[in-house]
PDB file of C-alpha atoms and ligand atoms in Angstrom:
ATOM      1  CA  MET L  25     -52.372 -71.005 -58.381  1.00  0.00           C
ATOM      2  CA  SER L  26     -50.040 -68.716 -56.483  1.00  0.00           C
ATOM      3  CA  HIS L  27     -48.853 -69.500 -52.974  1.00  0.00           C
ATOM      4  CA  PHE L  28     -50.731 -66.548 -51.470  1.00  0.00           C
ATOM      5  CA  TYR L  29     -54.037 -67.595 -53.052  1.00  0.00           C
ATOM      6  CA  ASP L  30     -53.663 -71.054 -51.486  1.00  0.00           C
ATOM      7  CA  LEU L  31     -52.779 -69.512 -48.135  1.00  0.00           C
ATOM      8  CA  ALA L  32     -55.909 -67.337 -48.238  1.00  0.00           C
ATOM      9  CA  ALA L  33     -58.040 -70.319 -49.272  1.00  0.00           C
ATOM     10  CA  HIS L  34     -56.783 -72.460 -46.397  1.00  0.00           C
ATOM     11  CA  ARG L  35     -57.029 -69.800 -43.695  1.00  0.00           C
ATOM     12  CA  ARG L  36     -60.188 -70.587 -41.768  1.00  0.00           C
ATOM     13  CA  SER L  37     -61.048 -69.581 -38.221  1.00  0.00           C
ATOM     14  CA  MET L  38     -59.750 -72.205 -35.782  1.00  0.00           C
ATOM     15  CA  ARG L  39     -61.237 -72.361 -32.324  1.00  0.00           C
ATOM     16  CA  ARG L  40     -59.743 -75.616 -31.000  1.00  0.00           C
ATOM     17  CA  PHE L  41     -56.052 -76.021 -30.298  1.00  0.00           C
ATOM     18  CA  THR L  42     -53.624 -78.549 -28.854  1.00  0.00           C
ATOM     19  CA  ALA L  43     -51.737 -77.642 -25.675  1.00  0.00           C
ATOM     20  CA  GLU L  44     -48.430 -77.376 -27.577  1.00  0.00           C
ATOM     21  CA  ARG L  45     -46.742 -74.024 -27.086  1.00  0.00           C
ATOM     22  CA  LEU L  46     -45.585 -71.865 -29.967  1.00  0.00           C
ATOM     23  CA  THR L  47     -41.861 -71.856 -30.716  1.00  0.00           C
ATOM     24  CA  GLN L  48     -39.569 -68.824 -30.714  1.00  0.00           C
ATOM     25  CA  ASP L  49     -39.389 -69.041 -34.518  1.00  0.00           C
ATOM     26  CA  GLU L  50     -43.189 -69.003 -34.772  1.00  0.00           C
ATOM     27  CA  TRP L  51     -43.399 -65.984 -32.474  1.00  0.00           C
ATOM     28  CA  ALA L  52     -40.701 -64.203 -34.457  1.00  0.00           C
ATOM     29  CA  ALA L  53     -42.632 -64.794 -37.700  1.00  0.00           C
ATOM     30  CA  LEU L  54     -45.969 -63.757 -36.186  1.00  0.00           C
ATOM     31  CA  MET L  55     -44.868 -60.594 -34.470  1.00  0.00           C
ATOM     32  CA  GLY L  56     -42.427 -59.620 -37.220  1.00  0.00           C
ATOM     33  CA  THR L  57     -45.269 -59.827 -39.730  1.00  0.00           C
ATOM     34  CA  ALA L  58     -47.589 -57.802 -37.484  1.00  0.00           C
ATOM     35  CA  LEU L  59     -44.912 -55.109 -37.243  1.00  0.00           C
ATOM     36  CA  MET L  60     -44.664 -55.021 -41.060  1.00  0.00           C
ATOM     37  CA  SER L  61     -48.381 -54.395 -41.548  1.00  0.00           C
ATOM     38  CA  PRO L  62     -49.182 -51.195 -43.428  1.00  0.00           C
ATOM     39  CA  SER L  63     -50.614 -48.290 -41.461  1.00  0.00           C
ATOM     40  CA  SER L  64     -52.069 -44.949 -42.494  1.00  0.00           C
ATOM     41  CA  LYS L  65     -49.255 -42.408 -42.994  1.00  0.00           C
ATOM     42  CA  GLY L  66     -46.894 -45.032 -41.558  1.00  0.00           C
ATOM     43  CA  THR L  67     -47.821 -43.986 -38.028  1.00  0.00           C
ATOM     44  CA  CYS L  68     -47.756 -47.577 -36.675  1.00  0.00           C
ATOM     45  CA  CYS L  69     -50.347 -46.689 -34.053  1.00  0.00           C
ATOM     46  CA  TRP L  70     -50.690 -50.313 -32.930  1.00  0.00           C
ATOM     47  CA  GLN L  71     -49.148 -52.211 -30.045  1.00  0.00           C
ATOM     48  CA  PHE L  72     -49.409 -55.892 -29.206  1.00  0.00           C
ATOM     49  CA  VAL L  73     -49.557 -57.880 -25.973  1.00  0.00           C
ATOM     50  CA  VAL L  74     -48.513 -61.523 -26.341  1.00  0.00           C
ATOM     51  CA  VAL L  75     -50.271 -63.645 -23.730  1.00  0.00           C
ATOM     52  CA  GLU L  76     -49.183 -67.183 -22.865  1.00  0.00           C
ATOM     53  CA  ASP L  77     -50.133 -67.262 -19.181  1.00  0.00           C
ATOM     54  CA  PRO L  78     -52.986 -69.811 -18.855  1.00  0.00           C
ATOM     55  CA  GLU L  79     -54.692 -67.892 -16.045  1.00  0.00           C
ATOM     56  CA  LEU L  80     -54.683 -64.647 -18.059  1.00  0.00           C
ATOM     57  CA  LEU L  81     -56.039 -66.531 -21.086  1.00  0.00           C
ATOM     58  CA  ARG L  82     -58.854 -67.897 -18.909  1.00  0.00           C
ATOM     59  CA  GLN L  83     -59.706 -64.374 -17.771  1.00  0.00           C
ATOM     60  CA  LEU L  84     -59.552 -62.960 -21.321  1.00  0.00           C
ATOM     61  CA  ALA L  85     -61.970 -65.687 -22.436  1.00  0.00           C
ATOM     62  CA  GLN L  86     -64.608 -63.991 -20.283  1.00  0.00           C
ATOM     63  CA  CYS L  87     -64.137 -60.501 -21.699  1.00  0.00           C
ATOM     64  CA  LYS L  88     -67.454 -60.591 -23.543  1.00  0.00           C
ATOM     65  CA  GLU L  89     -70.713 -62.482 -23.674  1.00  0.00           C
ATOM     66  CA  HIS L  90     -70.301 -64.365 -26.975  1.00  0.00           C
ATOM     67  CA  GLY L  91     -67.478 -65.705 -29.119  1.00  0.00           C
ATOM     68  CA  SER L  92     -64.523 -65.655 -26.731  1.00  0.00           C
ATOM     69  CA  ALA L  93     -64.936 -68.677 -24.415  1.00  0.00           C
ATOM     70  CA  PHE L  94     -62.604 -70.864 -26.501  1.00  0.00           C
ATOM     71  CA  VAL L  95     -59.670 -68.537 -25.693  1.00  0.00           C
ATOM     72  CA  ALA L  96     -59.495 -70.272 -22.285  1.00  0.00           C
ATOM     73  CA  ASP L  97     -58.148 -73.405 -23.989  1.00  0.00           C
ATOM     74  CA  ALA L  98     -55.807 -71.689 -26.445  1.00  0.00           C
ATOM     75  CA  PRO L  99     -52.071 -71.838 -25.674  1.00  0.00           C
ATOM     76  CA  ALA L 100     -51.640 -68.196 -26.667  1.00  0.00           C
ATOM     77  CA  ALA L 101     -53.281 -64.990 -27.791  1.00  0.00           C
ATOM     78  CA  VAL L 102     -52.111 -61.668 -29.153  1.00  0.00           C
ATOM     79  CA  VAL L 103     -54.071 -58.637 -28.001  1.00  0.00           C
ATOM     80  CA  VAL L 104     -54.115 -55.894 -30.645  1.00  0.00           C
ATOM     81  CA  LEU L 105     -54.081 -52.351 -29.242  1.00  0.00           C
ATOM     82  CA  ALA L 106     -54.015 -48.955 -30.910  1.00  0.00           C
ATOM     83  CA  ASP L 107     -53.480 -45.349 -29.879  1.00  0.00           C
ATOM     84  CA  PRO L 108     -56.224 -43.101 -31.351  1.00  0.00           C
ATOM     85  CA  SER L 109     -54.142 -39.996 -30.577  1.00  0.00           C
ATOM     86  CA  VAL L 110     -51.572 -41.273 -33.081  1.00  0.00           C
ATOM     87  CA  SER L 111     -53.973 -42.158 -35.907  1.00  0.00           C
ATOM     88  CA  ASP L 112     -57.573 -41.175 -36.642  1.00  0.00           C
ATOM     89  CA  VAL L 113     -57.918 -44.435 -38.582  1.00  0.00           C
ATOM     90  CA  TRP L 114     -56.641 -46.687 -35.824  1.00  0.00           C
ATOM     91  CA  VAL L 115     -59.472 -49.173 -36.380  1.00  0.00           C
ATOM     92  CA  GLU L 116     -58.272 -49.782 -39.930  1.00  0.00           C
ATOM     93  CA  ASP L 117     -54.606 -49.958 -38.903  1.00  0.00           C
ATOM     94  CA  ALA L 118     -55.298 -52.420 -36.091  1.00  0.00           C
ATOM     95  CA  SER L 119     -57.598 -54.469 -38.357  1.00  0.00           C
ATOM     96  CA  VAL L 120     -54.869 -54.818 -40.967  1.00  0.00           C
ATOM     97  CA  ALA L 121     -52.420 -55.950 -38.269  1.00  0.00           C
ATOM     98  CA  THR L 122     -54.969 -58.464 -36.988  1.00  0.00           C
ATOM     99  CA  THR L 123     -55.426 -59.825 -40.520  1.00  0.00           C
ATOM    100  CA  TYR L 124     -51.664 -60.102 -40.997  1.00  0.00           C
ATOM    101  CA  LEU L 125     -51.479 -62.172 -37.789  1.00  0.00           C
ATOM    102  CA  LEU L 126     -54.204 -64.527 -39.053  1.00  0.00           C
ATOM    103  CA  LEU L 127     -52.458 -65.060 -42.388  1.00  0.00           C
ATOM    104  CA  GLN L 128     -48.997 -65.485 -40.842  1.00  0.00           C
ATOM    105  CA  ALA L 129     -50.441 -68.062 -38.453  1.00  0.00           C
ATOM    106  CA  GLU L 130     -51.731 -70.064 -41.413  1.00  0.00           C
ATOM    107  CA  ASP L 131     -48.351 -69.763 -43.128  1.00  0.00           C
ATOM    108  CA  CYS L 132     -46.746 -71.208 -39.975  1.00  0.00           C
ATOM    109  CA  GLY L 133     -49.250 -74.092 -40.050  1.00  0.00           C
ATOM    110  CA  LEU L 134     -50.938 -72.708 -36.933  1.00  0.00           C
ATOM    111  CA  GLY L 135     -54.618 -72.132 -36.255  1.00  0.00           C
ATOM    112  CA  ALA L 136     -55.956 -68.708 -35.320  1.00  0.00           C
ATOM    113  CA  CYS L 137     -59.190 -66.845 -34.785  1.00  0.00           C
ATOM    114  CA  TRP L 138     -60.038 -63.137 -34.578  1.00  0.00           C
ATOM    115  CA  VAL L 139     -61.926 -62.336 -31.353  1.00  0.00           C
ATOM    116  CA  GLN L 140     -63.600 -58.950 -31.545  1.00  0.00           C
ATOM    117  CA  VAL L 141     -63.193 -56.735 -28.465  1.00  0.00           C
ATOM    118  CA  ARG L 142     -64.061 -53.191 -29.632  1.00  0.00           C
ATOM    119  CA  ARG L 143     -67.805 -52.478 -29.256  1.00  0.00           C
ATOM    120  CA  ARG L 144     -68.414 -55.764 -27.406  1.00  0.00           C
ATOM    121  CA  GLU L 145     -69.683 -56.210 -23.837  1.00  0.00           C
ATOM    122  CA  THR L 146     -69.918 -58.734 -21.033  1.00  0.00           C
ATOM    123  CA  VAL L 147     -73.307 -60.145 -20.082  1.00  0.00           C
ATOM    124  CA  ASP L 148     -73.766 -57.335 -17.499  1.00  0.00           C
ATOM    125  CA  GLY L 149     -72.988 -54.616 -20.043  1.00  0.00           C
ATOM    126  CA  THR L 150     -69.368 -53.895 -19.080  1.00  0.00           C
ATOM    127  CA  SER L 151     -67.187 -52.876 -22.021  1.00  0.00           C
ATOM    128  CA  ALA L 152     -65.018 -55.781 -23.200  1.00  0.00           C
ATOM    129  CA  GLU L 153     -62.225 -53.270 -23.794  1.00  0.00           C
ATOM    130  CA  ASP L 154     -62.321 -52.254 -20.108  1.00  0.00           C
ATOM    131  CA  VAL L 155     -62.220 -55.903 -19.033  1.00  0.00           C
ATOM    132  CA  VAL L 156     -59.162 -56.596 -21.216  1.00  0.00           C
ATOM    133  CA  ARG L 157     -57.455 -53.375 -20.036  1.00  0.00           C
ATOM    134  CA  ARG L 158     -57.966 -54.383 -16.395  1.00  0.00           C
ATOM    135  CA  ILE L 159     -56.712 -57.965 -16.880  1.00  0.00           C
ATOM    136  CA  LEU L 160     -53.525 -56.904 -18.695  1.00  0.00           C
ATOM    137  CA  GLY L 161     -52.849 -53.507 -17.086  1.00  0.00           C
ATOM    138  CA  ILE L 162     -53.323 -51.600 -20.337  1.00  0.00           C
ATOM    139  CA  PRO L 163     -53.491 -47.803 -19.925  1.00  0.00           C
ATOM    140  CA  GLY L 164     -56.822 -46.115 -20.625  1.00  0.00           C
ATOM    141  CA  HIS L 165     -55.620 -44.082 -23.621  1.00  0.00           C
ATOM    142  CA  LEU L 166     -55.053 -47.262 -25.651  1.00  0.00           C
ATOM    143  CA  ARG L 167     -57.980 -48.900 -27.437  1.00  0.00           C
ATOM    144  CA  VAL L 168     -58.375 -52.673 -27.707  1.00  0.00           C
ATOM    145  CA  LEU L 169     -59.499 -53.728 -31.146  1.00  0.00           C
ATOM    146  CA  SER L 170     -59.223 -57.494 -31.015  1.00  0.00           C
ATOM    147  CA  LEU L 171     -57.376 -60.465 -29.745  1.00  0.00           C
ATOM    148  CA  VAL L 172     -56.106 -63.287 -31.910  1.00  0.00           C
ATOM    149  CA  ALA L 173     -56.289 -66.755 -30.365  1.00  0.00           C
ATOM    150  CA  LEU L 174     -53.392 -68.903 -31.568  1.00  0.00           C
ATOM    151  CA  GLY L 175     -52.187 -72.472 -31.372  1.00  0.00           C
ATOM    152  CA  HIS L 176     -51.633 -75.727 -33.174  1.00  0.00           C
ATOM    153  CA  LYS L 177     -54.829 -76.828 -34.896  1.00  0.00           C
ATOM    154  CA  ALA L 178     -56.979 -79.428 -33.153  1.00  0.00           C
ATOM    155  CA  MET L 179     -59.747 -79.267 -35.749  1.00  0.00           C
ATOM    156  CA  GLU L 180     -60.038 -79.497 -39.506  1.00  0.00           C
ATOM    157  CA  ARG L 181     -61.756 -76.959 -41.751  1.00  0.00           C
ATOM    158  CA  LYS L 182     -62.300 -77.241 -45.472  1.00  0.00           C
ATOM    159  CA  PRO L 183     -60.513 -74.585 -47.534  1.00  0.00           C
ATOM    160  CA  PHE L 184     -62.522 -72.154 -49.668  1.00  0.00           C
ATOM    161  CA  GLN L 185     -63.406 -73.525 -53.112  1.00  0.00           C
ATOM    162  CA  PRO L 186     -63.199 -71.039 -56.027  1.00  0.00           C
ATOM    163  CA  GLU L 187     -66.573 -72.169 -57.393  1.00  0.00           C
ATOM    164  CA  ASN L 188     -68.317 -71.372 -54.087  1.00  0.00           C
ATOM    165  CA  LEU L 189     -67.048 -67.802 -53.741  1.00  0.00           C
ATOM    166  CA  LYS L 190     -69.609 -64.971 -53.819  1.00  0.00           C
ATOM    167  CA  TRP L 191     -68.669 -63.645 -57.241  1.00  0.00           C
ATOM    168  CA  ASP L 192     -71.975 -61.707 -57.400  1.00  0.00           C
ATOM    169  CA  LYS L 193     -70.444 -59.243 -54.918  1.00  0.00           C
ATOM    170  CA  VAL L 194     -67.909 -58.131 -57.533  1.00  0.00           C
ATOM    171  CA  HIS L 195     -69.015 -55.459 -60.014  1.00  0.00           C
ATOM    172  CA  LEU L 196     -67.312 -54.142 -63.137  1.00  0.00           C
ATOM    173  CA  ASN L 197     -66.794 -50.383 -63.540  1.00  0.00           C
ATOM    174  CA  VAL L 198     -70.183 -49.218 -62.235  1.00  0.00           C
ATOM    175  CA  TYR L 199     -72.613 -50.594 -59.730  1.00  0.00           C
ATOM    176  CA  PRO L 200     -75.345 -52.537 -61.539  1.00  0.00           C
ATOM    177  CA  THR L 201     -78.732 -50.823 -61.774  1.00  0.00           C
ATOM    178  CA  SER L 202     -81.739 -52.836 -60.750  1.00  0.00           C
ATOM    179  CA  SER L 203     -83.672 -54.086 -63.753  1.00  0.00           C
ATOM    180  CA  PRO L 204     -86.822 -52.057 -64.681  1.00  0.00           C
ATOM    181  CA  GLU L 205     -90.135 -53.519 -63.519  1.00  0.00           C
TER     182      GLU L 205
HETATM  183  C1  FMN E 196     -64.105 -58.278 -37.477  1.00  0.00           C
HETATM  184  C2  FMN E 196     -64.204 -59.744 -37.083  1.00  0.00           C
HETATM  185  C3  FMN E 196     -64.626 -60.082 -35.820  1.00  0.00           C
HETATM  186  C4  FMN E 196     -64.707 -61.429 -35.449  1.00  0.00           C
HETATM  187  N1  FMN E 196     -65.037 -61.731 -34.154  1.00  0.00           N
HETATM  188  C5  FMN E 196     -65.073 -63.029 -33.782  1.00  0.00           C
HETATM  189  C6  FMN E 196     -65.316 -63.369 -32.425  1.00  0.00           C
HETATM  190  O1  FMN E 196     -65.465 -62.504 -31.556  1.00  0.00           O
HETATM  191  N2  FMN E 196     -65.343 -64.679 -32.094  1.00  0.00           N
HETATM  192  C7  FMN E 196     -65.150 -65.672 -33.026  1.00  0.00           C
HETATM  193  O2  FMN E 196     -65.182 -66.850 -32.649  1.00  0.00           O
HETATM  194  N3  FMN E 196     -64.896 -65.386 -34.334  1.00  0.00           N
HETATM  195  C8  FMN E 196     -64.843 -64.091 -34.726  1.00  0.00           C
HETATM  196  N4  FMN E 196     -64.530 -63.771 -36.020  1.00  0.00           N
HETATM  197  C9  FMN E 196     -64.301 -64.843 -37.000  1.00  0.00           C
HETATM  198  C10 FMN E 196     -65.497 -64.952 -37.962  1.00  0.00           C
HETATM  199  O3  FMN E 196     -66.583 -65.555 -37.282  1.00  0.00           O
HETATM  200  C11 FMN E 196     -65.063 -65.774 -39.182  1.00  0.00           C
HETATM  201  O4  FMN E 196     -64.003 -65.120 -39.834  1.00  0.00           O
HETATM  202  C12 FMN E 196     -66.207 -65.972 -40.163  1.00  0.00           C
HETATM  203  O5  FMN E 196     -67.230 -66.756 -39.591  1.00  0.00           O
HETATM  204  C13 FMN E 196     -65.750 -66.643 -41.454  1.00  0.00           C
HETATM  205  O6  FMN E 196     -65.137 -67.885 -41.172  1.00  0.00           O
HETATM  206  P1  FMN E 196     -63.628 -68.191 -41.600  1.00  0.00           P
HETATM  207  O7  FMN E 196     -62.747 -67.222 -40.871  1.00  0.00           O
HETATM  208  O8  FMN E 196     -63.394 -69.615 -41.171  1.00  0.00           O
HETATM  209  O9  FMN E 196     -63.517 -68.042 -43.078  1.00  0.00           O
HETATM  210  C14 FMN E 196     -64.409 -62.439 -36.390  1.00  0.00           C
HETATM  211  C15 FMN E 196     -63.977 -62.081 -37.680  1.00  0.00           C
HETATM  212  C16 FMN E 196     -63.849 -60.753 -38.009  1.00  0.00           C
HETATM  213  C17 FMN E 196     -63.317 -60.386 -39.383  1.00  0.00           C
END
């Protein structure tokens, strides 16, 4: 099987990391790949904030009610921003960049996990985007799609197995009609 298929099979969300910091080479690979991600009309509407400051990571971990607490113990995160005035499909562009970061992390032997920020809230109903903007000083015209927690893996996950994939979600030529009663 091709190298990329194996990479995709082994990429699983990692939420526990060692304290080891990422190297310059790892950062160059990660951010270089993010900057090569395709964007609609080539507008490159995204921007990225690399966060390694432990106190900022602790604050980011509290940006929403569920699914972000583990960021407090990650050695790094990349916050994925986009400018909606540059692209009307900024969600797609920023999602592709987020996916590229996840796959590059796996290729570097690192663990990573997408943490959704857009459309998420804190327990008291504050927008997670506003919380992240305030913590990192991000201007109001930029949207915050996600953050990617990154680090050396401190957990094991089984790779996807071809026989367990949801092949029934793949249709040939036309969508199948439901069988007559
Ligand atoms: C759009 C999107 C948002 C996600 N948001 C979160 C999140 O906020 N917190 C989290 O721990 N995982 C999050 N994940 C990771 C998913 O939970 C994970 O990809 C899914 O359970 C499948 O597991 P796998 O990545 O190990 O294959 C998100 C994934 C995607 C694609």
